Amino acid sequence: MTETNWQQLQTDVVALLKEARRQVLAKMHQTLTVDEKTSRKDLVTNVDKGNEQFLIGGIRQLDPQAQILGEEGFGDQLTSMAGRVWIVDPIDGTMNFVKQRDNFAMMIGIYQDGVGQLGFIYDVMNDVVYAGGPVVGGVWANDQPLTAPANLALADGLIGMSAPLVIHDVAHTQAIVHASAGMRIYGSAGIEMISIMRGKTLGYISHLKPWDFAAGQVLLNTLGIRTSTIDGQPLNMLSSNLVLVATEQAQRDILRIEEDDVSL
Amino acid sequence: MTETNWQQLQTDVVALLKEARRQVLAKMHQTLTVDEKTSRKDLVTNVDKGNEQFLIGGIRQLDPQAQILGEEGFGDQLTSMAGRVWIVDPIDGTMNFVKQRDNFAMMIGIYQDGVGQLGFIYDVMNDVVYAGGPVVGGVWANDQPLTAPANLALADGLIGMSAPLVIHDVAHTQAIVHASAGMRIYGSAGIEMISIMRGKTLGYISHLKPWDFAAGQVLLNTLGIRTSTIDGQPLNMLSSNLVLVATEQAQRDILRIEEDDVSL
């Protein structure tokens, strides 16, 4: 690619995702092949793998020079964020996919020299693609432009969480929940990020890999939502992070809870 | 009423709920009057109160002799479950209603001498009424009959929870979550019960008042799902209970976890 036509690229990626959805829905009600990765709660299916291969094939056609990081390992071995990097999660929320056939997402983030350009989160079962980024000046839910969520303080909204963090009270998550209006657990980073974009929760805290947050970071930052580590540092795009997503005010409230603990 | 035509009564209650929905949607995007009941996380709004008054008015027309228990206190003072008793929750998941304008329910349960006859849970924003009971021989999601969810063991499915229970590890909820495939928190008993009816979660544990579980108990039992206290006893319809809703197998698995603790 010479000069990128971002608007066209966004259109092309949405078309790729729509075709991926058709294939996933066709396979979804057949018997799944489910394997455990690191534990019995960390699953991968034949659909995750097949969909990653399909998406990476499509991306290579759109952007032959791209470096691609894929959750299931069908992309490139990435050692830096230099150049154009695509980060792909073919099925985010695989446990929901397996147990619910609902509440899962496909996600793609496009970065240039480490800076987010475009993000895509596809709520597959509701058939809504959230797409956008700074290079196209906004975020759309299918054809509807999204407005920035209200800049709520922690006390005034609900917060998404991952279950293990709050059960083990990692990084004062129980104090954070207590200070919020309540905790919700949806079981998919993509679905949690959609909930924040729509103003239904004000944040989300979870241990995440790059493919879990790459797309959401682009979309959320475009809507004025902050993404950082739990202690306020930029996310490392090449490793796992304890991720804090929040409105500006709630981020400040949460970082204060973290700082109040001298043992951190 | 002499001989009750249950099919007709079900149709009439669904019509009443549909009209209630029209009124709630009209008021929902106006400024809400929000009051705290027992704490800042236990809310009531003008819409909860107005909707309870509307529903109780409609019920009195359908069944003039009925005893009615309503969450917001516009019904009767109930001291027994003798005779025909209607139990009404005008807005279940009030925090979701206030913060999300989504993921809340209207619920009505009809009991005769303490035995469930008909239940209604209305997923308001998705416009789906779950209605049925033993007297009509099934449960419907709008016009679609529901089939009984698979009788999953605890290890094979996701379980719904209320956040305070799991944070404080009440009744071994953390061990239960650990033994399951994962925890979800949706913030409304009605939405949790719908999730179980649709086979997306296999159970739910929460401290609940009669209006939180009366409708769901009728619907879920009709589909072969068990409802009991956390130690396997029948629910007391006139007080709060630590409620366990689960498939038959998961109930057995959970009761075994409870029994293994000698201190219970």
Coordinates of C-alpha atoms in Angstrom, one line a residue:
Chain A
M1 CA 0.0 0.0 0.0
T2 CA 1.2 3.5 -0.8
E3 CA -1.3 6.1 0.6
T4 CA -3.9 4.2 2.5
N5 CA -7.6 4.9 1.8
W6 CA -8.8 4.2 5.3
Q7 CA -12.5 4.6 4.5
Q8 CA -12.2 1.9 1.8
L9 CA -10.1 -0.3 4.0
Q10 CA -12.8 -0.1 6.7
T11 CA -15.5 -1.1 4.2
D12 CA -13.4 -4.0 3.0
V13 CA -12.7 -5.3 6.5
V14 CA -16.4 -5.1 7.4
A15 CA -17.2 -7.1 4.2
L16 CA -14.5 -9.7 5.3
L17 CA -16.1 -10.0 8.8
K18 CA -19.6 -10.4 7.4
E19 CA -18.4 -13.3 5.2
A20 CA -16.6 -14.8 8.3
R21 CA -19.9 -14.6 10.2
R22 CA -21.7 -16.5 7.5
Q23 CA -19.1 -19.3 7.8
V24 CA -19.1 -19.3 11.6
L25 CA -22.9 -19.5 11.8
A26 CA -23.0 -22.4 9.3
K27 CA -20.4 -24.3 11.5
M28 CA -21.7 -23.2 14.9
H29 CA -24.6 -25.7 15.2
Q30 CA -22.5 -28.7 14.0
T31 CA -20.5 -30.6 16.6
L32 CA -17.6 -28.5 17.7
T33 CA -14.1 -29.8 18.3
V34 CA -13.1 -28.3 21.6
D35 CA -9.6 -28.4 22.9
E36 CA -8.1 -27.0 26.2
K37 CA -5.2 -24.6 25.8
T38 CA -3.7 -23.7 29.2
S39 CA -6.5 -25.1 31.4
R40 CA -10.1 -26.5 31.2
K41 CA -11.3 -22.9 31.2
D42 CA -9.1 -21.8 28.3
L43 CA -10.7 -23.3 25.2
V44 CA -10.1 -23.3 21.5
T45 CA -12.4 -24.9 18.9
N46 CA -12.2 -25.8 15.2
V47 CA -14.2 -22.7 14.5
D48 CA -11.7 -20.4 16.2
K49 CA -8.9 -21.9 14.1
G50 CA -10.8 -22.0 10.8
N51 CA -12.0 -18.5 11.2
E52 CA -8.5 -17.2 12.0
Q53 CA -7.1 -18.8 8.9
F54 CA -10.0 -17.3 6.9
L55 CA -9.5 -13.8 8.3
I56 CA -5.7 -13.9 7.9
G57 CA -6.1 -15.0 4.3
G58 CA -8.5 -12.1 3.6
I59 CA -6.1 -9.6 5.4
R60 CA -3.2 -10.8 3.2
Q61 CA -5.2 -10.0 0.1
L62 CA -6.1 -6.5 1.4
D63 CA -2.6 -5.7 2.7
P64 CA 0.1 -8.0 1.4
Q65 CA 2.9 -6.3 3.4
A66 CA 1.1 -6.5 6.7
Q67 CA 2.4 -8.2 9.8
I68 CA -0.4 -10.1 11.4
L69 CA -0.7 -11.3 15.0
G70 CA -3.4 -13.9 15.5
E71 CA -4.6 -15.5 18.7
E72 CA -4.4 -19.0 17.4
G73 CA -0.9 -18.6 15.9
F74 CA -1.7 -18.7 12.1
G75 CA -0.2 -15.2 11.7
D76 CA 3.4 -14.0 12.0
Q77 CA 5.9 -14.2 14.8
L78 CA 5.8 -10.6 15.9
T79 CA 8.8 -9.0 17.7
S80 CA 7.9 -5.3 17.3
M81 CA 5.0 -3.0 16.4
A82 CA 7.0 -1.3 13.6
G83 CA 5.1 -0.8 10.3
R84 CA 1.5 -1.9 9.7
V85 CA 0.4 -4.6 12.2
W86 CA -3.0 -6.3 12.2
I87 CA -4.1 -8.0 15.4
V88 CA -6.8 -10.6 15.1
D89 CA -9.0 -12.5 17.6
P90 CA -11.2 -14.8 15.5
I91 CA -13.6 -15.8 18.4
D92 CA -13.3 -13.7 21.5
G93 CA -15.2 -15.3 24.4
T94 CA -14.7 -18.9 23.3
M95 CA -16.2 -20.2 26.5
N96 CA -19.4 -18.3 25.7
F97 CA -19.2 -19.5 22.1
V98 CA -19.0 -23.1 23.3
K99 CA -21.5 -23.0 26.2
Q100 CA -24.0 -20.3 25.0
R101 CA -23.5 -20.0 21.2
D102 CA -24.0 -16.3 22.0
N103 CA -22.1 -13.3 23.5
F104 CA -18.9 -13.7 21.6
A105 CA -17.1 -11.4 19.1
M106 CA -14.6 -11.3 16.2
M107 CA -12.0 -8.5 16.6
I108 CA -9.4 -6.9 14.4
G109 CA -7.2 -4.0 15.3
I110 CA -4.9 -2.2 12.8
Y111 CA -1.9 -0.4 14.1
Q112 CA 0.8 1.7 12.4
D113 CA 4.1 1.9 14.2
G114 CA 2.3 1.1 17.4
V115 CA -0.5 3.7 17.0
G116 CA -4.1 2.5 16.6
Q117 CA -5.6 3.3 13.3
L118 CA -8.8 1.2 12.9
G119 CA -10.7 -1.2 15.2
F120 CA -13.4 -3.7 14.6
I121 CA -15.5 -5.6 17.1
Y122 CA -18.3 -7.8 15.7
D123 CA -21.1 -8.8 18.0
V124 CA -21.8 -11.9 15.9
M125 CA -25.2 -13.0 17.2
N126 CA -26.7 -9.5 17.2
D127 CA -25.1 -8.9 13.8
V128 CA -23.6 -5.5 14.7
V129 CA -20.1 -4.5 13.6
Y130 CA -18.5 -1.7 15.7
A131 CA -15.9 -0.1 13.4
G132 CA -13.9 3.1 13.3
G133 CA -10.8 4.8 14.5
P134 CA -9.0 8.2 14.5
V135 CA -8.2 7.9 10.7
V136 CA -12.0 7.8 9.9
G137 CA -13.0 10.3 12.6
G138 CA -15.5 8.2 14.6
V139 CA -17.0 4.9 15.5
W140 CA -20.1 3.3 13.9
A141 CA -22.4 0.5 15.0
N142 CA -23.3 -0.8 11.6
D143 CA -24.4 2.5 9.9
Q144 CA -25.1 4.4 13.1
P145 CA -22.5 6.8 14.4
L146 CA -21.8 6.4 18.1
T147 CA -21.6 9.4 20.5
A148 CA -19.0 9.4 23.2
P149 CA -20.3 7.9 26.5
A150 CA -20.9 10.2 29.5
N151 CA -17.7 10.8 31.5
L152 CA -19.0 9.0 34.6
A153 CA -17.3 8.8 38.0
L154 CA -16.7 5.3 39.3
A155 CA -19.6 5.7 41.9
D156 CA -22.1 6.5 39.1
G157 CA -21.8 3.4 36.9
L158 CA -21.4 -0.3 36.5
I159 CA -18.0 -1.9 35.9
G160 CA -17.2 -5.1 34.0
M161 CA -14.7 -7.6 35.5
S162 CA -13.2 -10.9 34.9
A163 CA -14.2 -13.4 37.5
P164 CA -10.8 -14.7 38.7
L165 CA -9.5 -11.1 39.4
V166 CA -12.4 -10.3 41.7
I167 CA -12.5 -13.6 43.4
H168 CA -8.8 -13.4 44.3
D169 CA -9.1 -9.6 44.9
V170 CA -6.2 -8.9 42.5
A171 CA -5.2 -5.2 42.4
H172 CA -7.9 -4.1 44.8
T173 CA -10.7 -5.1 42.4
Q174 CA -13.0 -5.8 45.3
A175 CA -12.5 -2.2 46.6
I176 CA -13.1 -0.9 43.1
V177 CA -16.4 -2.9 42.8
H178 CA -17.4 -1.6 46.2
A179 CA -16.9 2.0 45.1
S180 CA -18.8 1.5 41.8
A181 CA -22.5 1.1 41.4
G182 CA -22.0 -2.6 40.8
M183 CA -20.2 -5.3 38.9
R184 CA -21.2 -7.2 35.8
I185 CA -19.4 -10.2 34.2
Y186 CA -20.2 -11.0 30.5
G187 CA -17.4 -13.4 29.7
S188 CA -16.0 -11.7 26.6
A189 CA -13.6 -8.8 26.3
G190 CA -15.3 -7.8 23.1
I191 CA -18.8 -7.8 24.6
E192 CA -17.5 -5.8 27.6
M193 CA -16.0 -3.2 25.3
I194 CA -19.2 -2.9 23.3
S195 CA -21.0 -2.4 26.6
I196 CA -18.7 0.5 27.4
M197 CA -19.1 2.1 23.9
R198 CA -22.8 2.0 24.4
G199 CA -22.5 3.6 27.9
K200 CA -24.0 0.6 29.7
T201 CA -20.9 0.0 31.8
L202 CA -18.2 2.6 32.5
G203 CA -15.2 0.4 32.5
Y204 CA -13.7 -3.1 32.5
I205 CA -10.7 -4.7 34.3
S206 CA -9.2 -8.0 33.1
H207 CA -5.9 -9.8 32.3
L208 CA -5.8 -9.5 28.6
K209 CA -3.6 -10.5 25.6
P210 CA -3.0 -8.1 22.7
W211 CA -5.7 -9.7 20.6
D212 CA -8.2 -9.2 23.4
F213 CA -7.7 -5.4 23.6
A214 CA -6.2 -4.2 20.3
A215 CA -9.5 -3.6 18.5
G216 CA -11.2 -2.2 21.6
Q217 CA -8.4 0.2 22.4
V218 CA -8.7 1.9 19.0
L219 CA -12.5 2.2 19.2
L220 CA -12.7 3.2 22.8
N221 CA -9.9 5.8 22.6
T222 CA -11.7 7.3 19.6
L223 CA -14.8 7.8 21.9
G224 CA -12.7 9.3 24.7
I225 CA -12.5 6.2 26.9
R226 CA -9.1 5.6 28.4
T227 CA -7.1 2.3 28.1
S228 CA -4.1 1.6 30.3
T229 CA -2.6 -0.9 32.7
I230 CA -4.1 -1.0 36.1
D231 CA -1.5 1.4 37.3
G232 CA -2.0 3.9 34.5
Q233 CA 0.8 2.9 32.1
P234 CA 0.4 2.5 28.3
L235 CA -0.5 -1.1 27.3
N236 CA 2.3 -3.3 25.9
M237 CA 1.0 -4.5 22.6
L238 CA 3.3 -7.5 22.5
S239 CA 2.4 -9.1 25.8
S240 CA -0.4 -9.7 28.3
N241 CA -1.4 -6.8 30.6
L242 CA -3.7 -6.2 33.5
V243 CA -5.9 -3.9 31.5
L244 CA -8.0 -1.0 32.9
V245 CA -10.5 0.4 30.5
A246 CA -12.5 3.3 31.9
T247 CA -14.0 6.8 31.5
E248 CA -11.6 9.6 32.3
Q249 CA -13.2 10.2 35.7
A250 CA -13.5 6.5 36.6
Q251 CA -9.9 5.9 35.6
R252 CA -8.8 8.7 38.0
D253 CA -11.0 7.2 40.8
I254 CA -9.5 3.7 40.2
L255 CA -5.9 4.9 40.0
R256 CA -6.5 6.6 43.3
I257 CA -7.6 3.3 44.9
E258 CA -4.5 1.7 43.5
E259 CA -2.2 4.4 44.8
D260 CA -3.7 4.4 48.2
D261 CA -2.3 0.9 48.7
V262 CA 1.4 1.4 49.7
S263 CA 2.1 -2.3 49.1
L264 CA 1.5 -2.0 45.4
Chain B
M1 CA -63.4 -16.7 39.5
T2 CA -65.1 -20.1 39.6
E3 CA -63.3 -22.5 37.2
T4 CA -60.2 -20.7 35.9
N5 CA -59.5 -20.6 32.2
W6 CA -55.7 -20.6 32.5
Q7 CA -55.0 -20.2 28.8
Q8 CA -57.2 -17.1 28.7
L9 CA -55.7 -15.8 31.9
Q10 CA -52.2 -16.2 30.4
T11 CA -53.3 -14.3 27.3
D12 CA -54.8 -11.5 29.4
V13 CA -51.7 -11.1 31.5
V14 CA -49.4 -11.0 28.5
A15 CA -51.7 -8.2 27.1
L16 CA -51.4 -6.4 30.4
L17 CA -47.6 -6.7 30.3
K18 CA -47.4 -5.4 26.7
E19 CA -49.4 -2.3 27.7
A20 CA -47.1 -1.8 30.7
R21 CA -44.1 -2.0 28.4
R22 CA -45.5 0.8 26.2
Q23 CA -45.9 3.0 29.3
V24 CA -42.4 2.2 30.6
L25 CA -40.7 2.8 27.3
A26 CA -42.5 6.2 27.1
K27 CA -41.2 7.2 30.6
M28 CA -37.8 5.6 30.4
H29 CA -36.0 8.4 28.4
Q30 CA -37.5 11.1 30.6
T31 CA -35.6 12.1 33.7
L32 CA -36.1 9.4 36.3
T33 CA -36.7 10.0 40.0
V34 CA -34.3 7.6 41.7
D35 CA -34.5 6.9 45.5
E36 CA -32.4 4.7 47.6
K37 CA -34.2 2.0 49.6
T38 CA -31.9 0.1 52.0
S39 CA -28.6 1.4 50.4
R40 CA -27.1 3.3 47.5
K41 CA -27.1 0.0 45.6
D42 CA -30.8 -0.8 46.3
L43 CA -32.8 1.7 44.1
V44 CA -36.4 2.4 43.3
T45 CA -37.6 4.9 40.6
N46 CA -40.9 6.6 39.7
V47 CA -41.2 4.0 36.9
D48 CA -41.0 1.0 39.3
K49 CA -43.7 2.6 41.5
G50 CA -46.0 3.7 38.6
N51 CA -45.7 0.4 36.9
E52 CA -46.5 -1.6 40.0
Q53 CA -49.7 0.5 40.5
F54 CA -50.6 -0.1 36.8
L55 CA -50.0 -3.8 37.0
I56 CA -51.9 -4.2 40.3
G57 CA -54.8 -2.3 38.9
G58 CA -54.9 -4.6 35.9
I59 CA -54.7 -7.7 38.1
R60 CA -57.5 -6.6 40.2
Q61 CA -59.7 -6.4 37.1
L62 CA -58.7 -9.9 36.0
D63 CA -59.0 -11.5 39.4
P64 CA -60.9 -9.3 42.0
Q65 CA -60.5 -11.8 44.8
A66 CA -56.7 -12.1 44.4
Q67 CA -54.2 -11.4 47.1
I68 CA -51.3 -9.4 45.6
L69 CA -47.8 -9.1 46.8
G70 CA -45.9 -6.3 45.1
E71 CA -42.2 -5.3 45.6
E72 CA -43.0 -1.6 46.1
G73 CA -45.8 -2.2 48.6
F74 CA -48.9 -1.2 46.5
G75 CA -50.4 -4.7 46.9
D76 CA -51.8 -6.4 50.0
Q77 CA -50.1 -7.3 53.3
L78 CA -49.6 -11.0 52.9
T79 CA -49.4 -13.3 55.8
S80 CA -50.0 -16.6 54.1
M81 CA -50.0 -18.2 50.6
A82 CA -53.6 -19.5 51.0
G83 CA -55.9 -19.0 48.1
R84 CA -54.9 -17.3 44.8
V85 CA -51.8 -15.1 45.3
W86 CA -50.2 -12.9 42.6
I87 CA -46.5 -11.8 43.2
V88 CA -45.4 -8.8 41.2
D89 CA -42.0 -7.3 40.4
P90 CA -42.7 -4.2 38.2
I91 CA -39.0 -3.6 37.3
D92 CA -36.5 -6.4 38.2
G93 CA -32.9 -5.2 37.9
T94 CA -33.6 -1.6 38.8
M95 CA -29.9 -0.8 38.8
N96 CA -29.6 -2.0 35.2
F97 CA -32.8 0.0 34.4
V98 CA -31.2 3.2 35.8
K99 CA -27.7 2.7 34.5
Q100 CA -28.2 0.8 31.3
R101 CA -31.9 1.3 30.3
D102 CA -31.5 -2.4 29.4
N103 CA -31.3 -5.8 30.9
F104 CA -34.3 -5.5 33.2
A105 CA -37.6 -7.4 33.4
M106 CA -41.2 -7.3 34.6
M107 CA -42.2 -10.4 36.5
I108 CA -45.5 -11.9 37.7
G109 CA -46.1 -15.2 39.4
I110 CA -49.5 -16.7 40.1
Y111 CA -49.8 -19.3 43.0
Q112 CA -52.7 -21.3 44.3
D113 CA -52.4 -22.4 47.9
G114 CA -48.7 -22.0 47.6
V115 CA -48.3 -24.0 44.4
G116 CA -47.1 -22.2 41.2
Q117 CA -49.6 -22.0 38.4
L118 CA -48.4 -19.4 35.9
G119 CA -45.2 -17.4 35.6
F120 CA -44.3 -14.4 33.4
I121 CA -40.9 -12.8 32.8
Y122 CA -40.8 -10.0 30.3
D123 CA -37.4 -9.1 28.8
V124 CA -38.6 -5.6 28.1
M125 CA -35.9 -4.3 25.8
N126 CA -35.8 -7.4 23.6
D127 CA -39.7 -7.5 23.7
V128 CA -39.8 -11.2 24.6
V129 CA -42.4 -12.5 27.2
Y130 CA -41.5 -15.8 28.7
A131 CA -44.9 -17.2 29.9
G132 CA -46.2 -20.5 31.0
G133 CA -46.6 -23.0 33.8
P134 CA -47.9 -26.5 34.7
V135 CA -51.6 -25.5 34.1
V136 CA -50.9 -24.7 30.5
G137 CA -48.3 -27.5 30.0
G138 CA -45.3 -25.6 28.9
V139 CA -43.4 -22.3 28.6
W140 CA -43.3 -20.0 25.6
A141 CA -41.0 -17.2 24.5
N142 CA -43.6 -15.1 22.8
D143 CA -45.1 -17.7 20.4
Q144 CA -42.2 -20.1 20.5
P145 CA -42.5 -23.1 22.8
L146 CA -39.3 -23.7 24.8
T147 CA -37.7 -27.1 25.2
A148 CA -36.2 -28.2 28.5
P149 CA -32.5 -27.2 28.8
A150 CA -30.0 -30.0 28.9
N151 CA -29.4 -31.5 32.3
L152 CA -25.8 -30.3 32.6
A153 CA -23.4 -31.1 35.4
L154 CA -21.9 -28.1 37.2
A155 CA -18.5 -28.6 35.5
D156 CA -20.1 -28.4 32.1
G157 CA -21.8 -25.0 32.2
L158 CA -21.7 -21.4 33.3
I159 CA -23.4 -20.2 36.5
G160 CA -25.0 -16.9 37.2
M161 CA -24.2 -15.2 40.5
S162 CA -24.9 -12.0 42.5
A163 CA -21.7 -10.1 43.1
P164 CA -21.8 -9.7 46.9
L165 CA -22.2 -13.4 47.5
V166 CA -19.1 -14.3 45.5
I167 CA -17.0 -11.4 46.8
H168 CA -17.8 -12.4 50.4
D169 CA -17.6 -16.2 49.5
V170 CA -21.0 -16.8 51.1
A171 CA -22.1 -20.4 51.1
H172 CA -19.0 -21.6 49.3
T173 CA -19.9 -19.7 46.2
Q174 CA -16.2 -19.4 45.2
A175 CA -15.8 -23.2 45.3
I176 CA -19.0 -23.5 43.3
V177 CA -17.6 -21.0 40.6
H178 CA -14.3 -22.9 40.6
A179 CA -16.1 -26.2 40.0
S180 CA -18.2 -24.7 37.2
A181 CA -17.1 -23.7 33.7
G182 CA -17.3 -20.0 34.8
M183 CA -19.3 -17.3 36.4
R184 CA -21.5 -14.6 34.8
I185 CA -23.2 -11.6 36.4
Y186 CA -26.0 -10.0 34.6
G187 CA -27.5 -7.9 37.4
S188 CA -31.2 -9.0 37.2
A189 CA -32.8 -12.1 38.6
G190 CA -35.2 -12.1 35.6
I191 CA -32.5 -11.9 33.0
E192 CA -30.6 -14.7 34.8
M193 CA -33.6 -16.9 34.8
I194 CA -34.2 -16.3 31.1
S195 CA -30.6 -17.2 30.5
I196 CA -31.2 -20.6 32.3
M197 CA -34.4 -21.2 30.4
R198 CA -32.5 -20.7 27.1
G199 CA -29.7 -23.1 28.3
K200 CA -27.0 -20.3 28.3
T201 CA -26.3 -20.7 32.0
L202 CA -27.1 -23.8 34.1
G203 CA -28.0 -22.1 37.3
Y204 CA -28.0 -19.0 39.5
I205 CA -27.3 -18.3 43.1
S206 CA -28.5 -15.1 44.8
H207 CA -30.2 -13.7 47.9
L208 CA -33.7 -13.1 46.6
K209 CA -37.1 -11.8 47.8
P210 CA -40.3 -13.5 46.8
W211 CA -41.0 -11.1 43.9
D212 CA -37.5 -11.9 42.5
F213 CA -38.1 -15.6 42.2
A214 CA -41.9 -16.2 42.2
A215 CA -42.3 -16.0 38.4
G216 CA -39.0 -17.7 37.6
Q217 CA -39.8 -20.6 39.9
V218 CA -43.0 -21.5 38.0
L219 CA -41.4 -21.2 34.6
L220 CA -38.1 -23.0 35.5
N221 CA -39.8 -25.9 37.3
T222 CA -42.1 -26.4 34.3
L223 CA -38.9 -26.9 32.2
G224 CA -37.3 -29.3 34.7
I225 CA -35.0 -26.9 36.4
R226 CA -34.8 -27.1 40.2
T227 CA -35.4 -24.2 42.6
S228 CA -34.5 -24.4 46.3
T229 CA -32.6 -22.8 49.1
I230 CA -28.8 -23.2 48.9
D231 CA -29.2 -26.2 51.3
G232 CA -31.9 -27.9 49.2
Q233 CA -35.0 -26.8 51.1
P234 CA -38.2 -25.5 49.5
L235 CA -38.3 -21.7 49.1
N236 CA -40.2 -19.7 51.6
M237 CA -42.6 -17.6 49.5
L238 CA -43.1 -15.0 52.2
S239 CA -39.5 -14.1 53.0
S240 CA -36.1 -13.7 51.5
N241 CA -34.1 -16.8 50.7
L242 CA -30.6 -17.7 49.6
V243 CA -31.8 -19.2 46.4
L244 CA -30.2 -21.9 44.3
V245 CA -31.6 -22.4 40.8
A246 CA -30.0 -25.2 38.8
T247 CA -30.3 -28.2 36.5
E248 CA -31.0 -31.4 38.4
Q249 CA -27.3 -32.5 38.0
A250 CA -25.8 -29.2 38.9
Q251 CA -28.1 -28.9 42.0
R252 CA -26.8 -32.2 43.2
D253 CA -23.1 -31.1 42.5
I254 CA -23.7 -27.9 44.4
L255 CA -25.5 -29.5 47.4
R256 CA -22.5 -31.8 47.7
I257 CA -20.2 -28.8 47.9
E258 CA -22.4 -27.4 50.6
E259 CA -22.6 -30.7 52.6
D260 CA -18.8 -31.2 52.4
D261 CA -18.4 -28.2 54.7
V262 CA -19.1 -29.4 58.2
S263 CA -19.4 -25.8 59.5
L264 CA -22.6 -25.2 57.5

